[in-house]
DNA sequence: CATAGTGCTTGCACTTTGCAAGTATATATG
DNA sequence: CATATATACTTGCAAAGTGCAAGCACTATG
């Protein structure tokens, strides 16, 4: 109870706390996109993320997908199930090791993806329009470091955070 | 199918899409914080957000809280219920209009808040340490505009987004 | 060729959410 | 002043989502 005193006293204002501000923007943007793909295609958030991942690869196994879009194996399995039911993806047993099923996008899956991606790009364009070129570059580079640091924070867990008030 | 052609063709790579990058950072940071306050105090995410809001006001009614932390009235009601059960908040009927109950934080609620805020500040400090002063300033100002623009996008809904490919 | 290990899936209990309907209070109207 | 309408939540319940133990299919290893 030494180095945390400042934070304990002045409080932390939610609306000025960087992580909350990032969350707010992300959440406000996710809402219209999500209502689009869920109303239009009956897709869940996990389903959409997996669709986006298999759209940029010819085939992927479940753990690759999980890594690429930050979903646990259960969610991936269920998401793939949803996509195959909708006819947006197919599972083929892997060639060499048949534990790894290769998931790939179908023609109609790609069509759906393109429509959602168009909306996603429209949203991104609206956001980027509010920023100067310099700001875009700064944010792009800063975000790369923030992604890395937040991954480390996540991996360490909260116990590590309270200890290392002394650590670098 | 003119202005959306680019997006439709080249795809939109999830890992390079600004909203997803913001979401990733926010999600990775939320995880350790959430496991801390849920393990330690049995608080839900909504509960924590409400606690943070009432920590910086002497009293608030449910709709104020909802506006301040982007929660719908149901979630607010349940969150307040949780906080009062935990002894972290009290509801008093409003003085003039008794439909508006005034919610305020208790002594032990503030104690809990301070401990969570300390962890939150530690996380923020780790993130900010990865950025230069200039970057912090840029991000602060850019984020203000992104918050406003994403609120507009959210309010408009997805239909508005597909039409106004021509609008400013 | 039994044993252990990996990658993924299923079932089931538990939690969270969304929404219709309800309560309590306040204001407006005949 | 009774009644209607509006506001500000609150509750109950069904639907959806999540977490986890156990299971299945397959491969690697002694």
Coordinates of C-alpha atoms (C1' of nucleotides) in Angstrom, one line a residue:
Chain A
X1 CA 0.0 0.0 0.0
X2 CA 2.6 2.5 -1.1
X3 CA 2.8 2.8 -4.8
X4 CA -0.9 2.3 -5.3
X5 CA -1.8 5.2 -3.0
X6 CA -2.1 7.7 -5.8
X7 CA -4.5 5.6 -7.8
X8 CA -6.5 4.8 -4.7
X9 CA -6.9 8.4 -3.8
X10 CA -7.7 10.1 -7.1
X11 CA -10.0 7.4 -8.2
X12 CA -9.7 6.6 -11.9
X13 CA -12.4 8.2 -13.9
X14 CA -14.0 5.6 -16.1
X15 CA -14.5 8.0 -19.0
X16 CA -10.8 9.0 -19.0
X17 CA -9.4 5.5 -18.5
X18 CA -7.7 4.4 -21.8
X19 CA -9.0 0.8 -21.8
X20 CA -12.6 1.9 -21.3
X21 CA -12.3 4.4 -24.1
X22 CA -11.0 1.7 -26.5
X23 CA -13.8 -0.6 -25.3
X24 CA -16.4 2.1 -25.9
X25 CA -15.4 2.7 -29.5
X26 CA -15.1 -1.0 -30.2
X27 CA -18.5 -1.7 -28.6
X28 CA -20.4 1.1 -30.4
X29 CA -19.0 -0.1 -33.7
X30 CA -19.7 -3.7 -33.1
X31 CA -23.4 -3.1 -32.5
X32 CA -24.6 -2.1 -35.9
X33 CA -22.3 -4.6 -37.6
X34 CA -23.6 -7.4 -35.4
X35 CA -27.2 -6.5 -36.0
X36 CA -26.5 -6.6 -39.7
X37 CA -25.0 -10.0 -39.9
X38 CA -27.3 -11.5 -37.3
X39 CA -30.5 -10.2 -38.9
X40 CA -29.3 -10.9 -42.5
X41 CA -27.5 -14.2 -42.1
X42 CA -28.3 -15.5 -38.6
X43 CA -24.6 -15.3 -37.9
X44 CA -23.2 -15.1 -34.3
X45 CA -20.2 -12.9 -33.4
X46 CA -18.0 -16.0 -33.3
X47 CA -19.4 -17.1 -36.6
X48 CA -18.5 -13.8 -38.2
X49 CA -15.0 -13.8 -36.9
X50 CA -14.4 -17.3 -38.1
X51 CA -15.8 -16.5 -41.5
X52 CA -13.4 -13.5 -41.7
X53 CA -10.5 -15.8 -40.9
X54 CA -11.3 -18.5 -43.4
X55 CA -12.0 -15.9 -46.0
X56 CA -8.3 -15.0 -46.1
X57 CA -6.9 -18.6 -46.1
X58 CA -7.7 -21.5 -48.4
X59 CA -8.0 -23.9 -45.4
X60 CA -7.5 -23.6 -41.7
X61 CA -7.8 -26.0 -38.8
X62 CA -9.6 -25.2 -35.6
X63 CA -6.6 -24.2 -33.5
X64 CA -5.3 -21.8 -36.2
X65 CA -8.7 -20.2 -36.3
X66 CA -8.8 -19.9 -32.5
X67 CA -5.4 -18.2 -32.5
X68 CA -6.3 -15.8 -35.3
X69 CA -9.5 -14.6 -33.7
X70 CA -9.0 -15.0 -30.0
X71 CA -11.7 -17.7 -29.5
X72 CA -11.4 -20.8 -27.3
X73 CA -11.7 -24.2 -28.9
X74 CA -15.3 -24.7 -27.8
X75 CA -16.4 -21.4 -29.4
X76 CA -14.5 -22.3 -32.6
X77 CA -16.1 -25.7 -32.8
X78 CA -19.5 -24.3 -32.3
X79 CA -18.9 -21.4 -34.7
X80 CA -17.7 -23.8 -37.4
X81 CA -20.8 -25.9 -36.8
X82 CA -23.0 -22.8 -37.4
X83 CA -21.1 -21.9 -40.6
X84 CA -21.4 -25.4 -42.0
X85 CA -25.2 -25.4 -41.2
X86 CA -25.6 -22.1 -43.0
X87 CA -23.6 -23.5 -45.9
X88 CA -20.9 -20.9 -45.5
X89 CA -18.1 -23.4 -44.7
X90 CA -17.1 -27.0 -45.2
X91 CA -15.0 -29.3 -43.1
X92 CA -12.7 -31.8 -44.8
X93 CA -10.6 -34.3 -42.9
X94 CA -6.9 -33.4 -43.1
X95 CA -4.7 -35.1 -45.6
X96 CA -1.8 -36.3 -43.5
X97 CA -3.2 -36.0 -39.9
X98 CA -6.9 -36.6 -39.8
X99 CA -7.3 -35.1 -36.4
X100 CA -6.9 -31.7 -38.0
X101 CA -10.0 -31.0 -40.1
X102 CA -9.4 -28.4 -42.8
X103 CA -12.2 -25.8 -42.8
X104 CA -12.7 -23.8 -45.9
X105 CA -15.1 -21.1 -47.0
X106 CA -17.8 -21.9 -49.6
X107 CA -18.9 -19.8 -52.5
X108 CA -22.0 -18.5 -50.6
X109 CA -19.8 -18.0 -47.5
X110 CA -17.6 -15.7 -49.5
X111 CA -20.6 -13.9 -50.8
X112 CA -21.9 -13.3 -47.3
X113 CA -18.4 -12.3 -46.1
X114 CA -18.1 -9.7 -48.9
X115 CA -21.4 -8.1 -47.9
X116 CA -20.4 -7.9 -44.3
X117 CA -16.9 -6.7 -45.2
X118 CA -18.3 -3.9 -47.3
X119 CA -20.2 -2.7 -44.2
X120 CA -17.1 -3.1 -42.1
X121 CA -15.0 -1.1 -44.5
X122 CA -17.7 1.6 -44.6
X123 CA -17.5 1.9 -40.9
X124 CA -13.7 2.0 -40.9
X125 CA -13.8 4.7 -43.5
X126 CA -16.1 6.8 -41.4
X127 CA -13.7 6.5 -38.5
X128 CA -10.6 7.2 -40.5
X129 CA -12.2 10.2 -42.1
X130 CA -12.0 11.8 -38.7
X131 CA -8.2 11.4 -38.5
X132 CA -5.3 13.0 -40.2
X133 CA -2.8 11.0 -42.1
X134 CA -0.3 11.6 -39.3
X135 CA -2.8 10.4 -36.7
X136 CA -3.5 7.3 -38.7
X137 CA 0.2 6.4 -38.8
X138 CA 0.7 7.1 -35.2
X139 CA -2.3 5.0 -34.1
X140 CA -1.3 2.2 -36.4
X141 CA 2.1 1.9 -34.9
X142 CA 1.0 2.6 -31.3
X143 CA -1.8 0.0 -31.6
X144 CA 0.8 -2.6 -32.6
X145 CA 2.6 -2.1 -29.3
X146 CA -0.6 -1.9 -27.3
X147 CA -1.7 -5.2 -28.8
X148 CA 1.6 -6.8 -27.7
X149 CA 1.5 -5.3 -24.2
X150 CA -2.1 -6.1 -23.6
X151 CA -1.4 -9.7 -24.7
X152 CA 1.4 -9.9 -22.1
X153 CA -0.9 -8.3 -19.4
X154 CA -3.6 -10.9 -20.2
X155 CA -1.1 -13.8 -20.1
X156 CA 0.3 -12.7 -16.8
X157 CA -3.0 -12.4 -15.0
X158 CA -4.0 -9.9 -12.3
X159 CA -1.7 -11.3 -9.6
X160 CA 1.4 -10.4 -11.6
X161 CA 0.1 -6.9 -12.0
X162 CA -0.1 -6.1 -8.3
X163 CA 3.3 -7.5 -7.6
X164 CA 5.3 -5.8 -10.3
X165 CA 4.7 -2.2 -9.2
X166 CA 8.4 -2.4 -8.7
X167 CA 9.4 -4.5 -11.7
X168 CA 10.1 -2.8 -15.1
Chain B
X1 CA -21.9 -2.5 -56.4
X2 CA -19.4 0.3 -57.3
X3 CA -17.9 1.9 -54.2
X4 CA -18.0 -1.4 -52.3
X5 CA -16.1 -3.2 -55.0
X6 CA -12.7 -2.6 -53.3
X7 CA -13.8 -3.9 -50.0
X8 CA -15.6 -6.8 -51.6
X9 CA -12.5 -7.8 -53.6
X10 CA -9.6 -7.4 -51.3
X11 CA -11.5 -8.7 -48.4
X12 CA -10.8 -6.8 -45.2
X13 CA -8.2 -8.5 -43.1
X14 CA -9.6 -8.9 -39.6
X15 CA -6.2 -8.3 -38.0
X16 CA -5.7 -5.0 -39.8
X17 CA -9.3 -3.7 -39.4
X18 CA -9.2 -0.8 -36.9
X19 CA -12.3 -1.7 -35.0
X20 CA -11.1 -5.3 -34.4
X21 CA -7.7 -4.0 -33.2
X22 CA -9.3 -1.7 -30.7
X23 CA -11.6 -4.6 -29.6
X24 CA -8.6 -6.9 -29.1
X25 CA -6.7 -4.6 -26.9
X26 CA -9.9 -3.8 -24.9
X27 CA -10.8 -7.5 -24.5
X28 CA -7.3 -8.6 -23.5
X29 CA -7.2 -5.9 -20.8
X30 CA -10.7 -6.6 -19.6
X31 CA -9.9 -10.2 -18.9
X32 CA -7.4 -9.9 -16.0
X33 CA -9.3 -7.0 -14.4
X34 CA -12.6 -8.9 -14.7
X35 CA -11.2 -12.0 -13.1
X36 CA -9.9 -9.9 -10.3
X37 CA -13.1 -8.2 -9.3
X38 CA -15.2 -11.2 -9.9
X39 CA -13.0 -13.6 -7.9
X40 CA -12.4 -11.0 -5.1
X41 CA -15.8 -9.4 -4.8
X42 CA -18.2 -11.4 -6.9
X43 CA -18.8 -8.4 -9.0
X44 CA -20.1 -8.6 -12.6
X45 CA -18.8 -6.4 -15.4
X46 CA -21.9 -4.2 -15.2
X47 CA -21.5 -4.0 -11.4
X48 CA -18.0 -2.8 -11.8
X49 CA -18.9 -0.1 -14.3
X50 CA -21.7 1.1 -12.1
X51 CA -19.5 1.2 -9.1
X52 CA -17.0 3.3 -11.0
X53 CA -19.8 5.7 -12.0
X54 CA -21.2 6.2 -8.5
X55 CA -17.7 6.5 -7.1
X56 CA -17.3 9.8 -8.9
X57 CA -20.8 11.3 -8.0
X58 CA -22.5 11.6 -4.6
X59 CA -25.7 10.3 -6.0
X60 CA -27.0 9.1 -9.3
X61 CA -30.3 7.8 -10.7
X62 CA -30.5 4.7 -12.9
X63 CA -30.8 6.6 -16.2
X64 CA -27.8 8.8 -15.5
X65 CA -25.8 5.6 -14.7
X66 CA -27.0 4.0 -17.9
X67 CA -25.9 7.0 -20.0
X68 CA -22.5 7.2 -18.2
X69 CA -21.5 3.6 -18.7
X70 CA -23.4 2.5 -21.8
X71 CA -25.8 0.0 -20.2
X72 CA -29.5 -0.5 -20.8
X73 CA -32.0 0.0 -18.0
X74 CA -32.3 -3.7 -17.3
X75 CA -28.6 -4.1 -16.9
X76 CA -28.4 -1.0 -14.7
X77 CA -31.3 -2.3 -12.5
X78 CA -29.6 -5.6 -12.0
X79 CA -26.2 -4.1 -11.5
X80 CA -27.5 -1.9 -8.7
X81 CA -29.3 -4.9 -7.2
X82 CA -26.0 -6.7 -7.1
X83 CA -24.2 -3.8 -5.6
X84 CA -26.8 -3.3 -2.8
X85 CA -26.7 -7.0 -2.0
X86 CA -22.9 -6.8 -1.7
X87 CA -23.3 -3.7 0.5
X88 CA -21.4 -1.6 -2.0
X89 CA -24.3 0.8 -2.8
X90 CA -27.6 2.1 -1.3
X91 CA -30.8 3.1 -2.9
X92 CA -32.7 6.1 -1.4
X93 CA -36.0 7.3 -2.8
X94 CA -35.6 10.6 -4.5
X95 CA -36.5 13.8 -2.6
X96 CA -38.8 15.5 -5.0
X97 CA -39.7 12.8 -7.5
X98 CA -39.8 9.4 -5.9
X99 CA -39.6 7.5 -9.2
X100 CA -35.9 8.4 -9.4
X101 CA -34.1 6.5 -6.7
X102 CA -30.8 8.1 -5.8
X103 CA -28.0 5.5 -5.7
X104 CA -24.9 6.2 -3.8
X105 CA -21.7 4.3 -3.0
X106 CA -21.1 3.1 0.6
X107 CA -17.9 3.1 2.6
X108 CA -17.1 -0.6 1.7
X109 CA -18.1 0.1 -1.9
X110 CA -15.5 2.8 -2.1
X111 CA -12.9 0.5 -0.5
X112 CA -13.6 -2.1 -3.2
X113 CA -13.6 0.5 -5.9
X114 CA -10.2 1.7 -4.7
X115 CA -8.7 -1.7 -4.9
X116 CA -10.0 -2.3 -8.4
X117 CA -9.0 1.1 -9.5
X118 CA -5.5 0.5 -8.4
X119 CA -5.3 -2.5 -10.6
X120 CA -6.9 -0.6 -13.4
X121 CA -4.3 2.2 -13.1
X122 CA -1.5 -0.3 -13.0
X123 CA -2.8 -1.7 -16.3
X124 CA -3.1 1.7 -17.8
X125 CA 0.4 2.5 -16.7
X126 CA 1.8 -0.6 -18.4
X127 CA 0.1 0.4 -21.6
X128 CA 1.1 4.1 -21.5
X129 CA 4.7 3.1 -20.8
X130 CA 4.8 1.7 -24.4
X131 CA 3.9 5.1 -25.8
X132 CA 5.8 8.4 -26.2
X133 CA 4.3 11.6 -24.8
X134 CA 3.5 12.7 -28.4
X135 CA 1.7 9.4 -29.1
X136 CA -0.3 9.7 -25.8
X137 CA -1.5 13.2 -26.8
X138 CA -2.4 12.1 -30.3
X139 CA -4.3 9.1 -29.1
X140 CA -6.1 11.1 -26.5
X141 CA -7.3 13.7 -29.0
X142 CA -8.0 11.1 -31.8
X143 CA -10.0 8.9 -29.4
X144 CA -12.3 11.8 -28.5
X145 CA -13.2 12.1 -32.2
X146 CA -13.5 8.3 -32.6
X147 CA -15.8 8.1 -29.6
X148 CA -18.1 10.8 -31.1
X149 CA -18.1 9.2 -34.6
X150 CA -18.7 5.7 -33.3
X151 CA -21.6 7.0 -31.3
X152 CA -23.1 8.5 -34.4
X153 CA -22.5 5.2 -36.4
X154 CA -24.2 3.3 -33.6
X155 CA -27.1 5.6 -33.5
X156 CA -27.6 5.5 -37.2
X157 CA -27.8 1.7 -37.5
X158 CA -26.5 -0.4 -40.4
X159 CA -29.1 0.7 -42.9
X160 CA -27.8 4.3 -42.8
X161 CA -24.2 3.0 -43.4
X162 CA -25.0 1.3 -46.7
X163 CA -26.9 4.2 -48.1
X164 CA -24.5 7.0 -47.3
X165 CA -21.6 5.7 -49.4
X166 CA -22.3 8.9 -51.3
X167 CA -22.9 11.2 -48.3
X168 CA -20.0 13.0 -46.5
Chain C
dC1 C1' -0.1 -53.2 -29.8
dA2 C1' -1.2 -51.2 -25.4
dT3 C1' -0.5 -46.4 -23.5
dA4 C1' -0.4 -41.8 -23.6
dG5 C1' -1.1 -37.6 -26.0
dT6 C1' -3.4 -34.3 -29.2
dG7 C1' -7.2 -32.0 -31.5
dC8 C1' -11.6 -31.4 -31.6
dT9 C1' -16.7 -32.2 -30.3
dT10 C1' -20.8 -33.0 -27.3
dG11 C1' -23.7 -32.8 -23.4
dC12 C1' -25.2 -30.5 -19.6
dA13 C1' -25.4 -27.3 -15.9
dC14 C1' -25.0 -22.6 -15.2
dT15 C1' -25.1 -17.7 -16.4
dT16 C1' -26.4 -13.9 -19.0
dT17 C1' -29.7 -11.4 -22.0
dG18 C1' -33.7 -9.7 -24.2
dC19 C1' -38.1 -8.5 -23.8
dA20 C1' -43.0 -8.5 -22.1
dA21 C1' -45.5 -7.3 -18.5
dG22 C1' -45.8 -5.2 -13.8
dT23 C1' -45.2 -1.7 -10.0
dA24 C1' -44.9 2.8 -8.3
dT25 C1' -45.1 7.5 -8.9
dA26 C1' -46.1 11.8 -11.4
dT27 C1' -48.6 14.8 -14.5
dA28 C1' -52.6 16.0 -17.5
dT29 C1' -57.6 15.9 -18.5
dG30 C1' -62.5 15.8 -18.2
Chain D
dC1 C1' -61.0 14.5 -7.8
dA2 C1' -61.3 10.4 -10.5
dT3 C1' -59.2 8.7 -14.6
dA4 C1' -56.0 8.5 -18.1
dT5 C1' -51.4 8.7 -19.8
dA6 C1' -46.6 9.1 -19.1
dT7 C1' -42.2 8.0 -16.8
dA8 C1' -38.8 5.4 -14.3
dC9 C1' -37.6 1.6 -13.2
dT10 C1' -38.2 -3.7 -11.8
dT11 C1' -39.3 -8.6 -12.3
dG12 C1' -40.1 -13.1 -14.5
dC13 C1' -39.2 -16.1 -17.8
dA14 C1' -37.6 -17.9 -22.1
dA15 C1' -33.8 -17.9 -25.3
dA16 C1' -29.1 -17.6 -26.1
dG17 C1' -24.5 -18.0 -24.7
dT18 C1' -20.5 -20.1 -21.7
dG19 C1' -17.7 -23.1 -19.1
dC20 C1' -16.2 -27.4 -18.3
dA21 C1' -16.2 -32.7 -17.8
dA22 C1' -16.2 -36.3 -20.5
dG23 C1' -15.9 -38.5 -25.0
dC24 C1' -14.3 -39.6 -29.7
dA25 C1' -11.1 -40.1 -33.4
dC26 C1' -6.8 -40.2 -34.5
dT27 C1' -1.4 -40.2 -33.9
dA28 C1' 3.0 -41.0 -31.6
dT29 C1' 5.8 -43.8 -28.5
dG30 C1' 7.8 -47.3 -25.8

